[in-house]
Amino acid sequence: MAVVLGYDESPGSVRALRVAIEVAAAFGEPLVLVFGAAPPGALGEEYRTHLEAIRQSGRAALAHAVAAADDAGVPTAVEILDRKPAEALLDASDRHDARVIVVGSYGESPLRGALLGSTPHKLLHISRVPVLCVPAEDG
């Protein structure tokens, strides 16, 4: 089993990383760091340019997360998937037999999340494994 974390260096995911490291350490399981890299609505050459920029951003973000997990003695696996974040997390959770999916939230209202399609909102409704939503820290 594993702990799967969606990580993008947003305030919510930074706090979620700390929580995911604690959970993985407590269960003695690896931490799977996932970055969904599908760019929104681009086509052709523009799509390829956006995709590479997003992948590069994901590699940098996940490198920071790996360093934090290494400091805590938690083994990691890294996945940058060309899918939307919720789809990427569900895919990784299936392949790694996830105990839990950990994601950060951004302080959105439930209505805003439902209308805009936030990743935590999607996961809470369609994931077959438990989802731990970690709020960003205040100020």
GROMACS .gro file of N, CA and C in nm:
model
  417
    1MET      N    1   0.085  -0.118   0.000
    1MET     CA    2   0.000   0.000   0.000
    1MET      C    3   0.089   0.125   0.000
    2ALA      N    4   0.027   0.239  -0.026
    2ALA     CA    5   0.102   0.365  -0.034
    2ALA      C    6   0.011   0.480   0.006
    3VAL      N    7   0.073   0.592   0.031
    3VAL     CA    8   0.003   0.718   0.051
    3VAL      C    9   0.027   0.799  -0.076
    4VAL      N   10  -0.079   0.845  -0.140
    4VAL     CA   11  -0.070   0.921  -0.264
    4VAL      C   12  -0.099   1.067  -0.234
    5LEU      N   13  -0.011   1.154  -0.282
    5LEU     CA   14  -0.026   1.298  -0.257
    5LEU      C   15  -0.028   1.374  -0.389
    6GLY      N   16  -0.127   1.460  -0.407
    6GLY     CA   17  -0.127   1.554  -0.518
    6GLY      C   18  -0.050   1.677  -0.474
    7TYR      N   19   0.056   1.712  -0.549
    7TYR     CA   20   0.143   1.820  -0.503
    7TYR      C   21   0.175   1.916  -0.616
    8ASP      N   22   0.156   2.047  -0.589
    8ASP     CA   23   0.186   2.150  -0.691
    8ASP      C   24   0.249   2.276  -0.630
    9GLU      N   25   0.291   2.269  -0.507
    9GLU     CA   26   0.351   2.380  -0.432
    9GLU      C   27   0.255   2.493  -0.399
   10SER      N   28   0.126   2.473  -0.416
   10SER     CA   29   0.028   2.571  -0.370
   10SER      C   30   0.027   2.568  -0.217
   11PRO      N   31  -0.027   2.674  -0.153
   11PRO     CA   32  -0.029   2.674  -0.005
   11PRO      C   33  -0.098   2.550   0.054
   12GLY      N   34  -0.206   2.507  -0.005
   12GLY     CA   35  -0.275   2.388   0.046
   12GLY      C   36  -0.191   2.263   0.030
   13SER      N   37  -0.121   2.250  -0.082
   13SER     CA   38  -0.043   2.128  -0.103
   13SER      C   39   0.085   2.127  -0.018
   14VAL      N   40   0.137   2.243   0.016
   14VAL     CA   41   0.255   2.248   0.103
   14VAL      C   42   0.220   2.190   0.240
   15ARG      N   43   0.107   2.230   0.292
   15ARG     CA   44   0.063   2.175   0.422
   15ARG      C   45   0.026   2.028   0.406
   16ALA      N   46  -0.037   1.992   0.295
   16ALA     CA   47  -0.075   1.852   0.271
   16ALA      C   48   0.049   1.763   0.265
   17LEU      N   49   0.159   1.816   0.212
   17LEU     CA   50   0.284   1.740   0.208
   17LEU      C   51   0.328   1.702   0.350
   18ARG      N   52   0.324   1.796   0.440
   18ARG     CA   53   0.363   1.766   0.579
   18ARG      C   54   0.274   1.657   0.639
   19VAL      N   55   0.145   1.668   0.615
   19VAL     CA   56   0.051   1.568   0.667
   19VAL      C   57   0.075   1.432   0.601
   20ALA      N   58   0.094   1.431   0.469
   20ALA     CA   59   0.116   1.305   0.397
   20ALA      C   60   0.243   1.236   0.444
   21ILE      N   61   0.348   1.312   0.471
   21ILE     CA   62   0.472   1.255   0.523
   21ILE      C   63   0.446   1.190   0.659
   22GLU      N   64   0.370   1.257   0.745
   22GLU     CA   65   0.336   1.202   0.876
   22GLU      C   66   0.258   1.071   0.862
   23VAL      N   67   0.159   1.069   0.772
   23VAL     CA   68   0.077   0.950   0.753
   23VAL      C   69   0.161   0.836   0.697
   24ALA      N   70   0.242   0.865   0.595
   24ALA     CA   71   0.327   0.760   0.536
   24ALA      C   72   0.424   0.704   0.640
   25ALA      N   73   0.484   0.791   0.720
   25ALA     CA   74   0.577   0.746   0.824
   25ALA      C   75   0.505   0.661   0.928
   26ALA      N   76   0.386   0.703   0.968
   26ALA     CA   77   0.311   0.630   1.070
   26ALA      C   78   0.276   0.488   1.024
   27PHE      N   79   0.244   0.472   0.896
   27PHE     CA   80   0.208   0.341   0.843
   27PHE      C   81   0.327   0.266   0.784
   28GLY      N   82   0.444   0.331   0.778
   28GLY     CA   83   0.561   0.267   0.720
   28GLY      C   84   0.544   0.239   0.572
   29GLU      N   85   0.480   0.332   0.502
   29GLU     CA   86   0.452   0.313   0.360
   29GLU      C   87   0.519   0.422   0.277
   30PRO      N   88   0.540   0.394   0.150
   30PRO     CA   89   0.599   0.496   0.063
   30PRO      C   90   0.499   0.606   0.032
   31LEU      N   91   0.553   0.720  -0.004
   31LEU     CA   92   0.473   0.835  -0.044
   31LEU      C   93   0.485   0.850  -0.195
   32VAL      N   94   0.373   0.844  -0.265
   32VAL     CA   95   0.370   0.861  -0.409
   32VAL      C   96   0.328   1.005  -0.438
   33LEU      N   97   0.420   1.082  -0.495
   33LEU     CA   98   0.397   1.223  -0.525
   33LEU      C   99   0.350   1.235  -0.669
   34VAL      N  100   0.232   1.295  -0.687
   34VAL     CA  101   0.169   1.299  -0.819
   34VAL      C  102   0.145   1.444  -0.862
   35PHE      N  103   0.176   1.469  -0.988
   35PHE     CA  104   0.150   1.600  -1.049
   35PHE      C  105   0.076   1.576  -1.179
   36GLY      N  106  -0.049   1.625  -1.187
   36GLY     CA  107  -0.127   1.616  -1.310
   36GLY      C  108  -0.090   1.730  -1.402
   37ALA      N  109  -0.040   1.696  -1.523
   37ALA     CA  110   0.020   1.796  -1.611
   37ALA      C  111  -0.062   1.831  -1.733
   38ALA      N  112  -0.188   1.795  -1.738
   38ALA     CA  113  -0.267   1.826  -1.857
   38ALA      C  114  -0.297   1.975  -1.864
   39PRO      N  115  -0.251   2.044  -1.970
   39PRO     CA  116  -0.281   2.187  -1.981
   39PRO      C  117  -0.426   2.207  -2.025
   40PRO      N  118  -0.489   2.314  -1.979
   40PRO     CA  119  -0.629   2.338  -2.014
   40PRO      C  120  -0.645   2.389  -2.156
   41GLY      N  121  -0.727   2.322  -2.233
   41GLY     CA  122  -0.777   2.370  -2.361
   41GLY      C  123  -0.681   2.414  -2.469
   42ALA      N  124  -0.556   2.374  -2.470
   42ALA     CA  125  -0.465   2.415  -2.577
   42ALA      C  126  -0.459   2.308  -2.684
   43LEU      N  127  -0.430   2.348  -2.807
   43LEU     CA  128  -0.421   2.254  -2.918
   43LEU      C  129  -0.292   2.275  -2.996
   44GLY      N  130  -0.251   2.171  -3.069
   44GLY     CA  131  -0.138   2.184  -3.161
   44GLY      C  132  -0.007   2.218  -3.091
   45GLU      N  133   0.072   2.302  -3.157
   45GLU     CA  134   0.203   2.342  -3.106
   45GLU      C  135   0.189   2.414  -2.972
   46GLU      N  136   0.084   2.492  -2.959
   46GLU     CA  137   0.059   2.561  -2.832
   46GLU      C  138   0.043   2.460  -2.719
   47TYR      N  139  -0.025   2.349  -2.748
   47TYR     CA  140  -0.044   2.244  -2.648
   47TYR      C  141   0.091   2.188  -2.604
   48ARG      N  142   0.176   2.154  -2.700
   48ARG     CA  143   0.307   2.096  -2.667
   48ARG      C  144   0.391   2.193  -2.584
   49THR      N  145   0.386   2.320  -2.617
   49THR     CA  146   0.462   2.421  -2.544
   49THR      C  147   0.411   2.432  -2.400
   50HIS      N  148   0.278   2.438  -2.385
   50HIS     CA  149   0.219   2.445  -2.250
   50HIS      C  150   0.249   2.319  -2.170
   51LEU      N  151   0.237   2.204  -2.236
   51LEU     CA  152   0.260   2.077  -2.167
   51LEU      C  153   0.402   2.069  -2.113
   52GLU      N  154   0.500   2.107  -2.193
   52GLU     CA  155   0.639   2.100  -2.146
   52GLU      C  156   0.664   2.198  -2.031
   53ALA      N  157   0.605   2.316  -2.039
   53ALA     CA  158   0.620   2.413  -1.930
   53ALA      C  159   0.556   2.360  -1.802
   54ILE      N  160   0.441   2.297  -1.815
   54ILE     CA  161   0.372   2.242  -1.697
   54ILE      C  162   0.452   2.126  -1.640
   55ARG      N  163   0.504   2.039  -1.726
   55ARG     CA  164   0.587   1.927  -1.678
   55ARG      C  165   0.710   1.978  -1.603
   56GLN      N  166   0.774   2.081  -1.658
   56GLN     CA  167   0.893   2.137  -1.593
   56GLN      C  168   0.858   2.193  -1.455
   57SER      N  169   0.747   2.262  -1.447
   57SER     CA  170   0.700   2.314  -1.318
   57SER      C  171   0.675   2.198  -1.221
   58GLY      N  172   0.614   2.092  -1.271
   58GLY     CA  173   0.588   1.975  -1.187
   58GLY      C  174   0.715   1.909  -1.138
   59ARG      N  175   0.815   1.897  -1.225
   59ARG     CA  176   0.943   1.836  -1.185
   59ARG      C  177   1.007   1.917  -1.072
   60ALA      N  178   1.004   2.049  -1.085
   60ALA     CA  179   1.064   2.135  -0.982
   60ALA      C  180   0.987   2.121  -0.850
   61ALA      N  181   0.854   2.125  -0.858
   61ALA     CA  182   0.772   2.114  -0.737
   61ALA      C  183   0.797   1.980  -0.668
   62LEU      N  184   0.796   1.873  -0.746
   62LEU     CA  185   0.810   1.741  -0.687
   62LEU      C  186   0.951   1.718  -0.631
   63ALA      N  187   1.050   1.782  -0.688
   63ALA     CA  188   1.187   1.771  -0.634
   63ALA      C  189   1.191   1.828  -0.492
   64HIS      N  190   1.121   1.938  -0.469
   64HIS     CA  191   1.114   1.996  -0.334
   64HIS      C  192   1.042   1.901  -0.238
   65ALA      N  193   0.936   1.837  -0.286
   65ALA     CA  194   0.860   1.744  -0.202
   65ALA      C  195   0.943   1.620  -0.169
   66VAL      N  196   1.018   1.570  -0.267
   66VAL     CA  197   1.104   1.454  -0.243
   66VAL      C  198   1.208   1.487  -0.136
   67ALA      N  199   1.265   1.605  -0.144
   67ALA     CA  200   1.365   1.646  -0.044
   67ALA      C  201   1.304   1.647   0.096
   68ALA      N  202   1.183   1.698   0.109
   68ALA     CA  203   1.117   1.701   0.241
   68ALA      C  204   1.091   1.560   0.292
   69ALA      N  205   1.046   1.471   0.204
   69ALA     CA  206   1.021   1.331   0.244
   69ALA      C  207   1.152   1.261   0.279
   70ASP      N  208   1.257   1.287   0.201
   70ASP     CA  209   1.388   1.227   0.231
   70ASP      C  210   1.436   1.269   0.369
   71ASP      N  211   1.418   1.396   0.402
   71ASP     CA  212   1.458   1.447   0.534
   71ASP      C  213   1.387   1.374   0.647
   72ALA      N  214   1.263   1.329   0.618
   72ALA     CA  215   1.184   1.257   0.719
   72ALA      C  216   1.205   1.105   0.712
   73GLY      N  217   1.288   1.059   0.618
   73GLY     CA  218   1.313   0.917   0.603
   73GLY      C  219   1.200   0.839   0.539
   74VAL      N  220   1.116   0.909   0.462
   74VAL     CA  221   1.002   0.845   0.395
   74VAL      C  222   1.039   0.820   0.249
   75PRO      N  223   1.032   0.695   0.202
   75PRO     CA  224   1.063   0.667   0.062
   75PRO      C  225   0.956   0.724  -0.030
   76THR      N  226   0.997   0.765  -0.149
   76THR     CA  227   0.903   0.828  -0.242
   76THR      C  228   0.910   0.765  -0.380
   77ALA      N  229   0.801   0.786  -0.453
   77ALA     CA  230   0.795   0.761  -0.597
   77ALA      C  231   0.734   0.888  -0.655
   78VAL      N  232   0.775   0.925  -0.774
   78VAL     CA  233   0.730   1.049  -0.837
   78VAL      C  234   0.661   1.016  -0.969
   79GLU      N  235   0.546   1.078  -0.991
   79GLU     CA  236   0.473   1.059  -1.115
   79GLU      C  237   0.423   1.193  -1.168
   80ILE      N  238   0.461   1.225  -1.290
   80ILE     CA  239   0.407   1.340  -1.362
   80ILE      C  240   0.325   1.281  -1.475
   81LEU      N  241   0.194   1.296  -1.464
   81LEU     CA  242   0.103   1.232  -1.559
   81LEU      C  243   0.035   1.336  -1.646
   82ASP      N  244   0.021   1.306  -1.773
   82ASP     CA  245  -0.044   1.398  -1.867
   82ASP      C  246  -0.195   1.384  -1.858
   83ARG      N  247  -0.245   1.408  -1.738
   83ARG     CA  248  -0.388   1.400  -1.711
   83ARG      C  249  -0.425   1.514  -1.618
   84LYS      N  250  -0.553   1.542  -1.609
   84LYS     CA  251  -0.600   1.641  -1.513
   84LYS      C  252  -0.569   1.590  -1.373
   85PRO      N  253  -0.551   1.680  -1.276
   85PRO     CA  254  -0.507   1.636  -1.142
   85PRO      C  255  -0.591   1.526  -1.080
   86ALA      N  256  -0.722   1.538  -1.079
   86ALA     CA  257  -0.804   1.434  -1.015
   86ALA      C  258  -0.786   1.300  -1.086
   87GLU      N  259  -0.783   1.301  -1.218
   87GLU     CA  260  -0.764   1.176  -1.294
   87GLU      C  261  -0.627   1.117  -1.266
   88ALA      N  262  -0.525   1.201  -1.259
   88ALA     CA  263  -0.390   1.154  -1.230
   88ALA      C  264  -0.383   1.088  -1.092
   89LEU      N  265  -0.446   1.150  -0.994
   89LEU     CA  266  -0.444   1.096  -0.859
   89LEU      C  267  -0.519   0.964  -0.849
   90LEU      N  268  -0.633   0.954  -0.917
   90LEU     CA  269  -0.709   0.829  -0.915
   90LEU      C  270  -0.631   0.717  -0.983
   91ASP      N  271  -0.567   0.749  -1.095
   91ASP     CA  272  -0.487   0.651  -1.167
   91ASP      C  273  -0.372   0.602  -1.079
   92ALA      N  274  -0.299   0.695  -1.018
   92ALA     CA  275  -0.187   0.657  -0.932
   92ALA      C  276  -0.235   0.578  -0.811
   93SER      N  277  -0.349   0.616  -0.755
   93SER     CA  278  -0.399   0.544  -0.637
   93SER      C  279  -0.435   0.400  -0.671
   94ASP      N  280  -0.488   0.377  -0.790
   94ASP     CA  281  -0.519   0.240  -0.833
   94ASP      C  282  -0.391   0.159  -0.852
   95ARG      N  283  -0.294   0.215  -0.921
   95ARG     CA  284  -0.171   0.142  -0.952
   95ARG      C  285  -0.084   0.116  -0.830
   96HIS      N  286  -0.092   0.203  -0.729
   96HIS     CA  287  -0.008   0.188  -0.609
   96HIS      C  288  -0.085   0.134  -0.489
   97ASP      N  289  -0.208   0.087  -0.511
   97ASP     CA  290  -0.289   0.033  -0.402
   97ASP      C  291  -0.290   0.130  -0.284
   98ALA      N  292  -0.336   0.251  -0.310
   98ALA     CA  293  -0.330   0.358  -0.209
   98ALA      C  294  -0.417   0.328  -0.088
   99ARG      N  295  -0.361   0.359   0.027
   99ARG     CA  296  -0.436   0.356   0.153
   99ARG      C  297  -0.524   0.481   0.160
  100VAL      N  298  -0.468   0.595   0.112
  100VAL     CA  299  -0.536   0.723   0.118
  100VAL      C  300  -0.478   0.815   0.011
  101ILE      N  301  -0.560   0.907  -0.038
  101ILE     CA  302  -0.515   1.015  -0.126
  101ILE      C  303  -0.518   1.142  -0.042
  102VAL      N  304  -0.407   1.214  -0.041
  102VAL     CA  305  -0.398   1.339   0.035
  102VAL      C  306  -0.390   1.455  -0.063
  103VAL      N  307  -0.475   1.555  -0.043
  103VAL     CA  308  -0.474   1.675  -0.127
  103VAL      C  309  -0.491   1.799  -0.040
  104GLY      N  310  -0.437   1.908  -0.086
  104GLY     CA  311  -0.457   2.035  -0.018
  104GLY      C  312  -0.580   2.103  -0.073
  105SER      N  313  -0.645   2.180   0.012
  105SER     CA  314  -0.757   2.261  -0.035
  105SER      C  315  -0.717   2.408  -0.026
  106TYR      N  316  -0.791   2.490  -0.094
  106TYR     CA  317  -0.753   2.630  -0.109
  106TYR      C  318  -0.849   2.724  -0.042
  107GLY      N  319  -0.934   2.674   0.046
  107GLY     CA  320  -1.027   2.759   0.117
  107GLY      C  321  -1.148   2.799   0.034
  108GLU      N  322  -1.176   2.721  -0.071
  108GLU     CA  323  -1.293   2.752  -0.153
  108GLU      C  324  -1.419   2.709  -0.079
  109SER      N  325  -1.528   2.776  -0.110
  109SER     CA  326  -1.655   2.731  -0.056
  109SER      C  327  -1.695   2.604  -0.130
  110PRO      N  328  -1.778   2.518  -0.068
  110PRO     CA  329  -1.822   2.398  -0.137
  110PRO      C  330  -1.893   2.429  -0.269
  111LEU      N  331  -1.970   2.537  -0.272
  111LEU     CA  332  -2.040   2.573  -0.395
  111LEU      C  333  -1.942   2.611  -0.504
  112ARG      N  334  -1.842   2.691  -0.470
  112ARG     CA  335  -1.741   2.729  -0.568
  112ARG      C  336  -1.667   2.606  -0.620
  113GLY      N  337  -1.631   2.515  -0.530
  113GLY     CA  338  -1.564   2.392  -0.570
  113GLY      C  339  -1.650   2.309  -0.664
  114ALA      N  340  -1.779   2.302  -0.635
  114ALA     CA  341  -1.869   2.226  -0.721
  114ALA      C  342  -1.883   2.290  -0.859
  115LEU      N  343  -1.892   2.422  -0.862
  115LEU     CA  344  -1.909   2.491  -0.990
  115LEU      C  345  -1.782   2.491  -1.074
  116LEU      N  346  -1.667   2.510  -1.010
  116LEU     CA  347  -1.541   2.519  -1.084
  116LEU      C  348  -1.471   2.385  -1.099
  117GLY      N  349  -1.518   2.285  -1.027
  117GLY     CA  350  -1.460   2.153  -1.042
  117GLY      C  351  -1.327   2.136  -0.972
  118SER      N  352  -1.317   2.172  -0.846
  118SER     CA  353  -1.191   2.159  -0.774
  118SER      C  354  -1.151   2.013  -0.762
  119THR      N  355  -1.021   1.990  -0.757
  119THR     CA  356  -0.970   1.854  -0.744
  119THR      C  357  -1.019   1.787  -0.617
  120PRO      N  358  -1.009   1.851  -0.499
  120PRO     CA  359  -1.061   1.784  -0.379
  120PRO      C  360  -1.209   1.748  -0.391
  121HIS      N  361  -1.288   1.838  -0.445
  121HIS     CA  362  -1.432   1.812  -0.459
  121HIS      C  363  -1.456   1.690  -0.548
  122LYS      N  364  -1.387   1.683  -0.661
  122LYS     CA  365  -1.402   1.567  -0.750
  122LYS      C  366  -1.363   1.439  -0.679
  123LEU      N  367  -1.248   1.441  -0.612
  123LEU     CA  368  -1.200   1.320  -0.547
  123LEU      C  369  -1.294   1.272  -0.437
  124LEU      N  370  -1.347   1.365  -0.360
  124LEU     CA  371  -1.438   1.327  -0.252
  124LEU      C  372  -1.561   1.253  -0.304
  125HIS      N  373  -1.597   1.280  -0.428
  125HIS     CA  374  -1.718   1.219  -0.483
  125HIS      C  375  -1.692   1.095  -0.566
  126ILE      N  376  -1.572   1.076  -0.619
  126ILE     CA  377  -1.551   0.962  -0.708
  126ILE      C  378  -1.443   0.864  -0.666
  127SER      N  379  -1.363   0.897  -0.567
  127SER     CA  380  -1.256   0.808  -0.525
  127SER      C  381  -1.311   0.688  -0.450
  128ARG      N  382  -1.249   0.573  -0.476
  128ARG     CA  383  -1.286   0.451  -0.403
  128ARG      C  384  -1.204   0.434  -0.276
  129VAL      N  385  -1.099   0.515  -0.261
  129VAL     CA  386  -1.018   0.511  -0.139
  129VAL      C  387  -1.042   0.640  -0.062
  130PRO      N  388  -1.015   0.640   0.067
  130PRO     CA  389  -1.035   0.761   0.146
  130PRO      C  390  -0.953   0.878   0.092
  131VAL      N  391  -1.010   0.997   0.105
  131VAL     CA  392  -0.944   1.121   0.063
  131VAL      C  393  -0.928   1.208   0.186
  132LEU      N  394  -0.805   1.252   0.209
  132LEU     CA  395  -0.777   1.342   0.319
  132LEU      C  396  -0.751   1.480   0.261
  133CYS      N  397  -0.843   1.573   0.290
  133CYS     CA  398  -0.834   1.711   0.240
  133CYS      C  399  -0.772   1.797   0.349
  134VAL      N  400  -0.660   1.860   0.316
  134VAL     CA  401  -0.585   1.939   0.413
  134VAL      C  402  -0.600   2.087   0.377
  135PRO      N  403  -0.658   2.168   0.466
  135PRO     CA  404  -0.671   2.310   0.435
  135PRO      C  405  -0.537   2.383   0.442
  136ALA      N  406  -0.524   2.486   0.361
  136ALA     CA  407  -0.405   2.571   0.369
  136ALA      C  408  -0.403   2.642   0.504
  137GLU      N  409  -0.284   2.673   0.552
  137GLU     CA  410  -0.273   2.744   0.677
  137GLU      C  411  -0.315   2.889   0.657
  138ASP      N  412  -0.372   2.947   0.761
  138ASP     CA  413  -0.408   3.089   0.754
  138ASP      C  414  -0.282   3.175   0.753
  139GLY      N  415  -0.288   3.282   0.670
  139GLY     CA  416  -0.190   3.386   0.662
  139GLY      C  417  -0.053   3.349   0.687
   0.00000   0.00000   0.00000
